[in-house]
Amino acid sequence: MATIFAASGDYLRFENLGLSPIAVDLGFFQLRWYSLAYIAGIVIGWWYLLKLIAQPGAPMARRHADDLVFYATLGILIGGRLGYVLFYKPAEYLADPGDIIRVWDGGMSFHGGVIGVSIAILFMAWRNKLNWLRIHDYVACTIPFGLLFGRLANFVNGELWGRPGDVPWAIVFPRADEQPRHPSQLYEAGLEGILLFFVLWFLFWKTDARHQPGKLVGTFLVGYGLSRFVVEFFRQPDDHLGLLSLGMSMGQWLTIPMLIGGIWLIATAKGRAGGVKPVPPASDAAS
């Protein structure tokens, strides 16, 4: 009788979990869990954003939130892809630029996606004369949904596995080798998705953090930065990059600016509290 455990060491084998990267297969059409993760993250994030801006003192109206979803989606896709190209494989893609648009082959950078979404927020805020930093605060509270679904999709795909380890919950990923490895995708889902969401939820709903511009997005940057930095010690570095200066991975180096920026935003947030100017509810009537 087949067992879900490896014969050697009783470690769980990934292929015996029965997971498939394809959620729907109609023969002529396939829908992957990774694509659904993006869709779910955007849709649920949009729904939650509407809950947030329904509270008194919101920095934007419903019509602004609807526009922002469109711009942010472009920012996620374009920024995430270009970030992966520039941060992880610049030489390969410069040699064959046509491959840059082959998003379906995989390769997205969260850090690039953050930059893309930030540019989208800046554009939307400038166009509508809104407070860009306060909009960042509200949007930051929605991002953990996408992180959670994205990391779970990474696990279902059997990709971005962890470093070899002998913990009882280690998993053998045959696409890597026969060594038991940390399921680092699940570590990231728990820290970047679940834990970070509840930290931001508490700050938004139980404190006055949303009235201190920069505090929520600063908390997000620090929370994500710390989570990613720690998990990178358990995640297998990219084969083509390995470990860089000071024995740190590319993912860890990219979190340094996030941590510095986040700490500064948190430290200076209270000084910006007096300049909060909410969007009048009547602005929704124009939508």
CSV table of N, CA and C in Angstrom, one decimal, residues 106-250:
chain,number,residue,atom,x,y,z
A,106,GLY,N,6.5,31.8,-15.8
A,106,GLY,CA,6.9,32.1,-14.4
A,106,GLY,C,8.0,33.2,-14.3
A,107,GLY,N,8.1,33.6,-13.1
A,107,GLY,CA,9.2,34.6,-12.8
A,107,GLY,C,8.6,36.0,-12.5
A,108,MET,N,8.2,36.2,-11.2
A,108,MET,CA,7.7,37.4,-10.7
A,108,MET,C,8.4,37.8,-9.4
A,109,SER,N,8.7,39.1,-9.3
A,109,SER,CA,9.4,39.6,-8.1
A,109,SER,C,8.4,40.4,-7.2
A,110,PHE,N,8.3,40.0,-5.9
A,110,PHE,CA,7.4,40.8,-5.0
A,110,PHE,C,7.9,42.2,-4.9
A,111,HIS,N,9.2,42.3,-4.7
A,111,HIS,CA,9.8,43.7,-4.6
A,111,HIS,C,9.5,44.6,-5.8
A,112,GLY,N,9.5,44.0,-7.0
A,112,GLY,CA,9.2,44.7,-8.2
A,112,GLY,C,7.7,45.1,-8.2
A,113,GLY,N,6.9,44.1,-7.7
A,113,GLY,CA,5.4,44.4,-7.6
A,113,GLY,C,5.1,45.5,-6.7
A,114,VAL,N,5.8,45.6,-5.6
A,114,VAL,CA,5.6,46.7,-4.6
A,114,VAL,C,6.0,48.0,-5.3
A,115,ILE,N,7.1,48.1,-6.0
A,115,ILE,CA,7.4,49.3,-6.8
A,115,ILE,C,6.3,49.7,-7.8
A,116,GLY,N,5.8,48.7,-8.5
A,116,GLY,CA,4.8,48.9,-9.5
A,116,GLY,C,3.5,49.5,-8.9
A,117,VAL,N,3.1,48.9,-7.7
A,117,VAL,CA,1.9,49.3,-7.1
A,117,VAL,C,2.1,50.7,-6.5
A,118,SER,N,3.3,51.0,-6.0
A,118,SER,CA,3.6,52.4,-5.5
A,118,SER,C,3.5,53.4,-6.6
A,119,ILE,N,4.0,53.1,-7.7
A,119,ILE,CA,3.9,54.0,-8.8
A,119,ILE,C,2.4,54.2,-9.2
A,120,ALA,N,1.7,53.2,-9.2
A,120,ALA,CA,0.2,53.3,-9.5
A,120,ALA,C,-0.5,54.2,-8.5
A,121,ILE,N,-0.2,54.0,-7.2
A,121,ILE,CA,-0.8,54.8,-6.2
A,121,ILE,C,-0.4,56.3,-6.4
A,122,LEU,N,0.9,56.6,-6.7
A,122,LEU,CA,1.4,57.9,-6.9
A,122,LEU,C,0.6,58.6,-8.0
A,123,PHE,N,0.5,57.8,-9.1
A,123,PHE,CA,-0.2,58.4,-10.3
A,123,PHE,C,-1.7,58.7,-10.0
A,124,MET,N,-2.4,57.7,-9.4
A,124,MET,CA,-3.8,57.9,-9.0
A,124,MET,C,-4.0,59.1,-8.1
A,125,ALA,N,-3.1,59.2,-7.1
A,125,ALA,CA,-3.2,60.2,-6.1
A,125,ALA,C,-2.9,61.6,-6.7
A,126,TRP,N,-1.9,61.7,-7.6
A,126,TRP,CA,-1.6,62.9,-8.3
A,126,TRP,C,-2.8,63.3,-9.2
A,127,ARG,N,-3.3,62.4,-9.9
A,127,ARG,CA,-4.4,62.7,-10.8
A,127,ARG,C,-5.7,63.2,-10.1
A,128,ASN,N,-5.9,62.7,-8.9
A,128,ASN,CA,-7.1,63.1,-8.2
A,128,ASN,C,-6.8,64.0,-7.0
A,129,LYS,N,-5.6,64.5,-6.9
A,129,LYS,CA,-5.2,65.4,-5.8
A,129,LYS,C,-5.5,64.8,-4.4
A,130,LEU,N,-5.0,63.6,-4.2
A,130,LEU,CA,-5.2,62.9,-2.9
A,130,LEU,C,-3.9,62.7,-2.2
A,131,ASN,N,-4.0,62.3,-0.9
A,131,ASN,CA,-2.8,62.1,-0.1
A,131,ASN,C,-2.3,60.7,-0.4
A,132,TRP,N,-1.2,60.7,-1.1
A,132,TRP,CA,-0.6,59.4,-1.6
A,132,TRP,C,-0.1,58.5,-0.5
A,133,LEU,N,0.4,59.1,0.6
A,133,LEU,CA,0.9,58.3,1.7
A,133,LEU,C,-0.2,57.6,2.5
A,134,ARG,N,-1.3,58.3,2.7
A,134,ARG,CA,-2.5,57.7,3.4
A,134,ARG,C,-3.1,56.6,2.5
A,135,ILE,N,-3.1,56.8,1.2
A,135,ILE,CA,-3.6,55.7,0.3
A,135,ILE,C,-2.7,54.5,0.5
A,136,HIS,N,-1.4,54.7,0.5
A,136,HIS,CA,-0.4,53.6,0.7
A,136,HIS,C,-0.8,52.9,2.0
A,137,ASP,N,-1.1,53.6,3.1
A,137,ASP,CA,-1.5,53.0,4.3
A,137,ASP,C,-2.7,52.0,4.2
A,138,TYR,N,-3.7,52.4,3.5
A,138,TYR,CA,-4.9,51.6,3.3
A,138,TYR,C,-4.6,50.4,2.4
A,139,VAL,N,-3.9,50.6,1.3
A,139,VAL,CA,-3.5,49.5,0.4
A,139,VAL,C,-2.6,48.5,1.1
A,140,ALA,N,-1.7,49.0,1.9
A,140,ALA,CA,-0.8,48.0,2.6
A,140,ALA,C,-1.6,47.0,3.4
A,141,CYS,N,-2.7,47.4,4.0
A,141,CYS,CA,-3.5,46.5,4.8
A,141,CYS,C,-4.1,45.3,4.0
A,142,THR,N,-4.2,45.5,2.7
A,142,THR,CA,-4.8,44.5,1.8
A,142,THR,C,-3.8,43.5,1.2
A,143,ILE,N,-2.5,43.9,1.2
A,143,ILE,CA,-1.5,43.1,0.5
A,143,ILE,C,-1.3,41.7,1.0
A,144,PRO,N,-1.4,41.5,2.4
A,144,PRO,CA,-1.2,40.1,2.9
A,144,PRO,C,-2.1,39.1,2.3
A,145,PHE,N,-3.3,39.4,1.7
A,145,PHE,CA,-4.1,38.4,1.1
A,145,PHE,C,-3.4,37.9,-0.1
A,146,GLY,N,-2.8,38.7,-1.0
A,146,GLY,CA,-2.1,38.3,-2.1
A,146,GLY,C,-0.9,37.5,-1.8
A,147,LEU,N,-0.2,37.9,-0.7
A,147,LEU,CA,1.0,37.2,-0.3
A,147,LEU,C,0.6,35.8,0.2
A,148,LEU,N,-0.4,35.7,0.9
A,148,LEU,CA,-0.9,34.3,1.4
A,148,LEU,C,-1.2,33.4,0.3
A,149,PHE,N,-2.0,33.9,-0.7
A,149,PHE,CA,-2.4,33.0,-1.8
A,149,PHE,C,-1.3,32.7,-2.7
A,150,GLY,N,-0.4,33.7,-2.9
A,150,GLY,CA,0.8,33.5,-3.8
A,150,GLY,C,1.7,32.4,-3.2
A,151,ARG,N,2.0,32.5,-1.9
A,151,ARG,CA,2.9,31.5,-1.3
A,151,ARG,C,2.3,30.1,-1.3
A,152,LEU,N,1.0,30.1,-1.1
A,152,LEU,CA,0.3,28.7,-1.1
A,152,LEU,C,0.4,28.2,-2.5
A,153,ALA,N,0.2,29.0,-3.5
A,153,ALA,CA,0.3,28.6,-4.9
A,153,ALA,C,1.8,28.1,-5.2
A,154,ASN,N,2.8,28.8,-4.6
A,154,ASN,CA,4.1,28.3,-4.8
A,154,ASN,C,4.3,26.9,-4.3
A,155,PHE,N,3.7,26.7,-3.1
A,155,PHE,CA,3.8,25.3,-2.5
A,155,PHE,C,3.1,24.3,-3.4
A,156,VAL,N,1.9,24.6,-3.9
A,156,VAL,CA,1.1,23.7,-4.7
A,156,VAL,C,1.9,23.4,-6.0
A,157,ASN,N,2.6,24.4,-6.5
A,157,ASN,CA,3.5,24.2,-7.7
A,157,ASN,C,4.7,23.4,-7.4
A,158,GLY,N,5.1,23.2,-6.1
A,158,GLY,CA,6.3,22.5,-5.8
A,158,GLY,C,7.5,23.3,-6.2
A,159,GLU,N,7.5,24.6,-6.0
A,159,GLU,CA,8.6,25.5,-6.4
A,159,GLU,C,9.0,26.4,-5.2
A,160,LEU,N,10.2,27.0,-5.4
A,160,LEU,CA,10.7,27.9,-4.3
A,160,LEU,C,10.8,27.1,-3.0
A,161,TRP,N,11.3,25.9,-3.0
A,161,TRP,CA,11.4,25.1,-1.8
A,161,TRP,C,12.5,25.6,-0.9
A,162,GLY,N,12.6,25.0,0.3
A,162,GLY,CA,13.5,25.5,1.3
A,162,GLY,C,14.8,24.7,1.2
A,163,ARG,N,15.7,25.1,2.1
A,163,ARG,CA,17.0,24.4,2.2
A,163,ARG,C,16.8,23.1,2.9
A,164,PRO,N,17.8,22.2,2.7
A,164,PRO,CA,17.7,20.9,3.4
A,164,PRO,C,17.6,21.0,4.9
A,165,GLY,N,16.8,20.2,5.5
A,165,GLY,CA,16.6,20.3,7.0
A,165,GLY,C,16.0,19.0,7.5
A,166,ASP,N,16.2,18.7,8.8
A,166,ASP,CA,15.8,17.5,9.4
A,166,ASP,C,14.6,17.7,10.4
A,167,VAL,N,13.9,18.8,10.2
A,167,VAL,CA,12.7,19.0,11.1
A,167,VAL,C,11.7,17.9,10.7
A,168,PRO,N,10.8,17.5,11.7
A,168,PRO,CA,9.8,16.5,11.4
A,168,PRO,C,8.9,16.8,10.3
A,169,TRP,N,8.7,18.1,10.0
A,169,TRP,CA,7.7,18.5,8.9
A,169,TRP,C,8.4,18.7,7.6
A,170,ALA,N,9.7,18.4,7.5
A,170,ALA,CA,10.4,18.6,6.2
A,170,ALA,C,9.8,17.7,5.1
A,171,ILE,N,9.9,18.2,3.9
A,171,ILE,CA,9.3,17.5,2.7
A,171,ILE,C,10.3,17.3,1.7
A,172,VAL,N,10.2,16.2,1.0
A,172,VAL,CA,11.1,15.8,-0.1
A,172,VAL,C,10.5,16.4,-1.4
A,173,PHE,N,11.2,17.3,-2.0
A,173,PHE,CA,10.7,17.9,-3.3
A,173,PHE,C,11.5,17.3,-4.4
A,174,PRO,N,10.9,16.3,-5.2
A,174,PRO,CA,11.7,15.6,-6.2
A,174,PRO,C,12.3,16.5,-7.2
A,175,ARG,N,11.7,17.7,-7.5
A,175,ARG,CA,12.2,18.6,-8.5
A,175,ARG,C,13.5,19.2,-8.1
A,176,ALA,N,13.8,19.1,-6.8
A,176,ALA,CA,15.1,19.6,-6.2
A,176,ALA,C,16.1,18.5,-6.1
A,177,ASP,N,15.8,17.5,-5.3
A,177,ASP,CA,16.6,16.3,-5.1
A,177,ASP,C,15.9,15.4,-4.1
A,178,GLU,N,16.6,14.5,-3.5
A,178,GLU,CA,15.9,13.6,-2.6
A,178,GLU,C,16.2,13.9,-1.1
A,179,GLN,N,16.6,15.1,-0.9
A,179,GLN,CA,16.8,15.6,0.5
A,179,GLN,C,15.5,16.1,1.1
A,180,PRO,N,15.3,15.9,2.3
A,180,PRO,CA,14.1,16.5,3.0
A,180,PRO,C,14.4,18.0,3.1
A,181,ARG,N,13.5,18.9,2.8
A,181,ARG,CA,13.7,20.3,2.9
A,181,ARG,C,12.6,21.1,3.6
A,182,HIS,N,13.0,22.2,4.1
A,182,HIS,CA,12.0,23.1,4.8
A,182,HIS,C,10.9,23.5,3.8
A,183,PRO,N,9.6,23.4,4.1
A,183,PRO,CA,8.5,23.9,3.3
A,183,PRO,C,8.5,25.4,3.5
A,184,SER,N,9.5,26.1,3.0
A,184,SER,CA,9.6,27.6,3.3
A,184,SER,C,8.5,28.4,2.7
A,185,GLN,N,7.8,27.8,1.6
A,185,GLN,CA,6.6,28.5,1.1
A,185,GLN,C,5.6,28.7,2.2
A,186,LEU,N,5.4,27.7,3.0
A,186,LEU,CA,4.4,27.7,4.0
A,186,LEU,C,4.8,28.7,5.2
A,187,TYR,N,6.1,28.7,5.4
A,187,TYR,CA,6.6,29.7,6.4
A,187,TYR,C,6.3,31.1,6.0
A,188,GLU,N,6.5,31.4,4.7
A,188,GLU,CA,6.2,32.7,4.2
A,188,GLU,C,4.7,33.0,4.2
A,189,ALA,N,3.9,32.0,3.9
A,189,ALA,CA,2.4,32.2,3.9
A,189,ALA,C,2.0,32.6,5.3
A,190,GLY,N,2.5,31.9,6.3
A,190,GLY,CA,2.1,32.1,7.7
A,190,GLY,C,2.6,33.5,8.2
A,191,LEU,N,3.8,33.9,7.9
A,191,LEU,CA,4.4,35.1,8.4
A,191,LEU,C,3.9,36.3,7.6
A,192,GLU,N,4.1,36.3,6.2
A,192,GLU,CA,3.8,37.4,5.4
A,192,GLU,C,2.3,37.6,5.1
A,193,GLY,N,1.6,36.4,5.2
A,193,GLY,CA,0.2,36.5,4.9
A,193,GLY,C,-0.6,36.6,6.1
A,194,ILE,N,-0.6,35.6,7.0
A,194,ILE,CA,-1.5,35.5,8.1
A,194,ILE,C,-1.1,36.5,9.2
A,195,LEU,N,0.1,36.3,9.7
A,195,LEU,CA,0.6,37.1,10.9
A,195,LEU,C,0.6,38.6,10.5
A,196,LEU,N,1.1,39.0,9.4
A,196,LEU,CA,1.2,40.4,9.0
A,196,LEU,C,-0.2,41.0,8.8
A,197,PHE,N,-1.2,40.2,8.3
A,197,PHE,CA,-2.5,40.7,8.1
A,197,PHE,C,-3.1,41.1,9.5
A,198,PHE,N,-3.0,40.2,10.5
A,198,PHE,CA,-3.5,40.5,11.8
A,198,PHE,C,-2.9,41.6,12.5
A,199,VAL,N,-1.6,41.8,12.3
A,199,VAL,CA,-0.9,43.0,12.9
A,199,VAL,C,-1.5,44.2,12.3
A,200,LEU,N,-1.6,44.3,11.0
A,200,LEU,CA,-2.2,45.5,10.3
A,200,LEU,C,-3.7,45.6,10.7
A,201,TRP,N,-4.4,44.5,10.8
A,201,TRP,CA,-5.8,44.6,11.2
A,201,TRP,C,-5.9,45.2,12.6
A,202,PHE,N,-5.1,44.8,13.5
A,202,PHE,CA,-5.2,45.4,14.8
A,202,PHE,C,-4.9,46.8,14.8
A,203,LEU,N,-3.8,47.2,14.1
A,203,LEU,CA,-3.5,48.6,14.1
A,203,LEU,C,-4.5,49.5,13.5
A,204,PHE,N,-5.2,49.0,12.4
A,204,PHE,CA,-6.2,49.8,11.7
A,204,PHE,C,-7.5,49.9,12.5
A,205,TRP,N,-7.9,48.8,13.1
A,205,TRP,CA,-9.3,48.8,13.7
A,205,TRP,C,-9.2,49.1,15.2
A,206,LYS,N,-8.1,48.9,15.8
A,206,LYS,CA,-8.1,49.0,17.3
A,206,LYS,C,-7.2,50.2,17.8
A,207,THR,N,-6.5,50.9,16.9
A,207,THR,CA,-5.7,52.0,17.3
A,207,THR,C,-6.0,53.2,16.3
A,208,ASP,N,-5.3,54.3,16.5
A,208,ASP,CA,-5.5,55.4,15.6
A,208,ASP,C,-4.4,55.5,14.5
A,209,ALA,N,-3.8,54.3,14.2
A,209,ALA,CA,-2.7,54.3,13.3
A,209,ALA,C,-3.1,54.9,11.9
A,210,ARG,N,-4.3,54.7,11.5
A,210,ARG,CA,-4.7,55.1,10.2
A,210,ARG,C,-4.8,56.6,10.1
A,211,HIS,N,-4.7,57.3,11.2
A,211,HIS,CA,-4.7,58.8,11.2
A,211,HIS,C,-3.3,59.4,11.3
A,212,GLN,N,-2.3,58.5,11.3
A,212,GLN,CA,-0.9,58.9,11.3
A,212,GLN,C,-0.3,58.4,10.0
A,213,PRO,N,-0.3,59.3,9.0
A,213,PRO,CA,0.2,58.9,7.6
A,213,PRO,C,1.5,58.2,7.6
A,214,GLY,N,1.6,57.1,7.0
A,214,GLY,CA,2.8,56.3,6.9
A,214,GLY,C,3.0,55.2,7.9
A,215,LYS,N,2.2,55.2,9.0
A,215,LYS,CA,2.4,54.2,10.0
A,215,LYS,C,2.1,52.8,9.6
A,216,LEU,N,0.9,52.7,8.9
A,216,LEU,CA,0.5,51.4,8.5
A,216,LEU,C,1.4,50.8,7.4
A,217,VAL,N,1.7,51.6,6.4
A,217,VAL,CA,2.6,51.1,5.3
A,217,VAL,C,4.0,50.9,5.8
A,218,GLY,N,4.4,51.7,6.8
A,218,GLY,CA,5.7,51.5,7.5
A,218,GLY,C,5.7,50.2,8.2
A,219,THR,N,4.6,49.9,8.9
A,219,THR,CA,4.5,48.6,9.6
A,219,THR,C,4.6,47.4,8.6
A,220,PHE,N,3.9,47.6,7.5
A,220,PHE,CA,3.9,46.6,6.5
A,220,PHE,C,5.3,46.3,6.0
A,221,LEU,N,6.0,47.4,5.7
A,221,LEU,CA,7.4,47.2,5.1
A,221,LEU,C,8.3,46.5,6.1
A,222,VAL,N,8.2,46.9,7.4
A,222,VAL,CA,9.0,46.3,8.4
A,222,VAL,C,8.6,44.9,8.7
A,223,GLY,N,7.3,44.6,8.7
A,223,GLY,CA,6.8,43.3,9.0
A,223,GLY,C,7.2,42.3,7.8
A,224,TYR,N,7.0,42.8,6.6
A,224,TYR,CA,7.3,41.9,5.5
A,224,TYR,C,8.8,41.8,5.4
A,225,GLY,N,9.6,42.9,5.6
A,225,GLY,CA,11.0,42.8,5.5
A,225,GLY,C,11.6,41.8,6.5
A,226,LEU,N,11.2,41.9,7.8
A,226,LEU,CA,11.6,41.0,8.8
A,226,LEU,C,11.3,39.5,8.5
A,227,SER,N,10.0,39.3,8.1
A,227,SER,CA,9.5,38.0,7.7
A,227,SER,C,10.4,37.4,6.6
A,228,ARG,N,10.5,38.1,5.5
A,228,ARG,CA,11.3,37.6,4.4
A,228,ARG,C,12.8,37.4,4.7
A,229,PHE,N,13.3,38.3,5.5
A,229,PHE,CA,14.7,38.2,5.9
A,229,PHE,C,15.0,36.9,6.7
A,230,VAL,N,14.1,36.6,7.6
A,230,VAL,CA,14.2,35.4,8.4
A,230,VAL,C,14.0,34.2,7.6
A,231,VAL,N,12.9,34.1,6.8
A,231,VAL,CA,12.6,32.9,6.0
A,231,VAL,C,13.7,32.6,5.0
A,232,GLU,N,14.4,33.6,4.5
A,232,GLU,CA,15.4,33.4,3.6
A,232,GLU,C,16.5,32.5,4.1
A,233,PHE,N,16.7,32.4,5.4
A,233,PHE,CA,17.6,31.5,6.0
A,233,PHE,C,17.2,30.0,5.9
A,234,PHE,N,15.9,29.8,5.6
A,234,PHE,CA,15.4,28.5,5.4
A,234,PHE,C,15.0,28.2,3.9
A,235,ARG,N,15.0,29.2,3.1
A,235,ARG,CA,14.7,29.1,1.7
A,235,ARG,C,15.9,28.9,0.8
A,236,GLN,N,15.8,28.0,-0.1
A,236,GLN,CA,16.9,27.7,-1.0
A,236,GLN,C,17.2,28.9,-1.9
A,237,PRO,N,18.5,29.4,-1.9
A,237,PRO,CA,18.8,30.5,-2.8
A,237,PRO,C,18.6,30.2,-4.2
A,238,ASP,N,18.4,31.1,-5.1
A,238,ASP,CA,18.3,30.9,-6.5
A,238,ASP,C,19.6,30.3,-7.0
A,239,ASP,N,19.4,29.2,-7.8
A,239,ASP,CA,20.6,28.5,-8.3
A,239,ASP,C,21.6,29.4,-9.1
A,240,HIS,N,21.0,30.3,-9.9
A,240,HIS,CA,21.9,31.1,-10.7
A,240,HIS,C,22.5,32.3,-10.0
A,241,LEU,N,22.1,32.5,-8.7
A,241,LEU,CA,22.6,33.6,-7.9
A,241,LEU,C,23.4,33.1,-6.7
A,242,GLY,N,22.8,32.1,-6.0
A,242,GLY,CA,23.4,31.6,-4.8
A,242,GLY,C,23.4,32.7,-3.7
A,243,LEU,N,24.3,32.6,-2.8
A,243,LEU,CA,24.4,33.6,-1.8
A,243,LEU,C,25.3,34.8,-2.2
A,244,LEU,N,25.0,36.0,-1.9
A,244,LEU,CA,25.7,37.1,-2.3
A,244,LEU,C,26.6,37.7,-1.2
A,245,SER,N,27.0,38.9,-1.2
A,245,SER,CA,27.8,39.5,-0.2
A,245,SER,C,27.3,39.2,1.2
A,246,LEU,N,28.2,39.0,2.2
A,246,LEU,CA,27.9,38.8,3.6
A,246,LEU,C,27.1,37.5,3.8
A,247,GLY,N,27.1,36.6,2.8
A,247,GLY,CA,26.4,35.4,2.9
A,247,GLY,C,24.9,35.5,2.8
A,248,MET,N,24.4,36.7,2.3
A,248,MET,CA,23.0,36.9,2.2
A,248,MET,C,22.4,36.7,0.8
A,249,SER,N,21.2,36.3,0.7
A,249,SER,CA,20.5,36.1,-0.6
A,249,SER,C,20.1,37.4,-1.2
A,250,MET,N,19.7,37.3,-2.4
A,250,MET,CA,19.1,38.5,-3.1
A,250,MET,C,17.9,39.0,-2.4
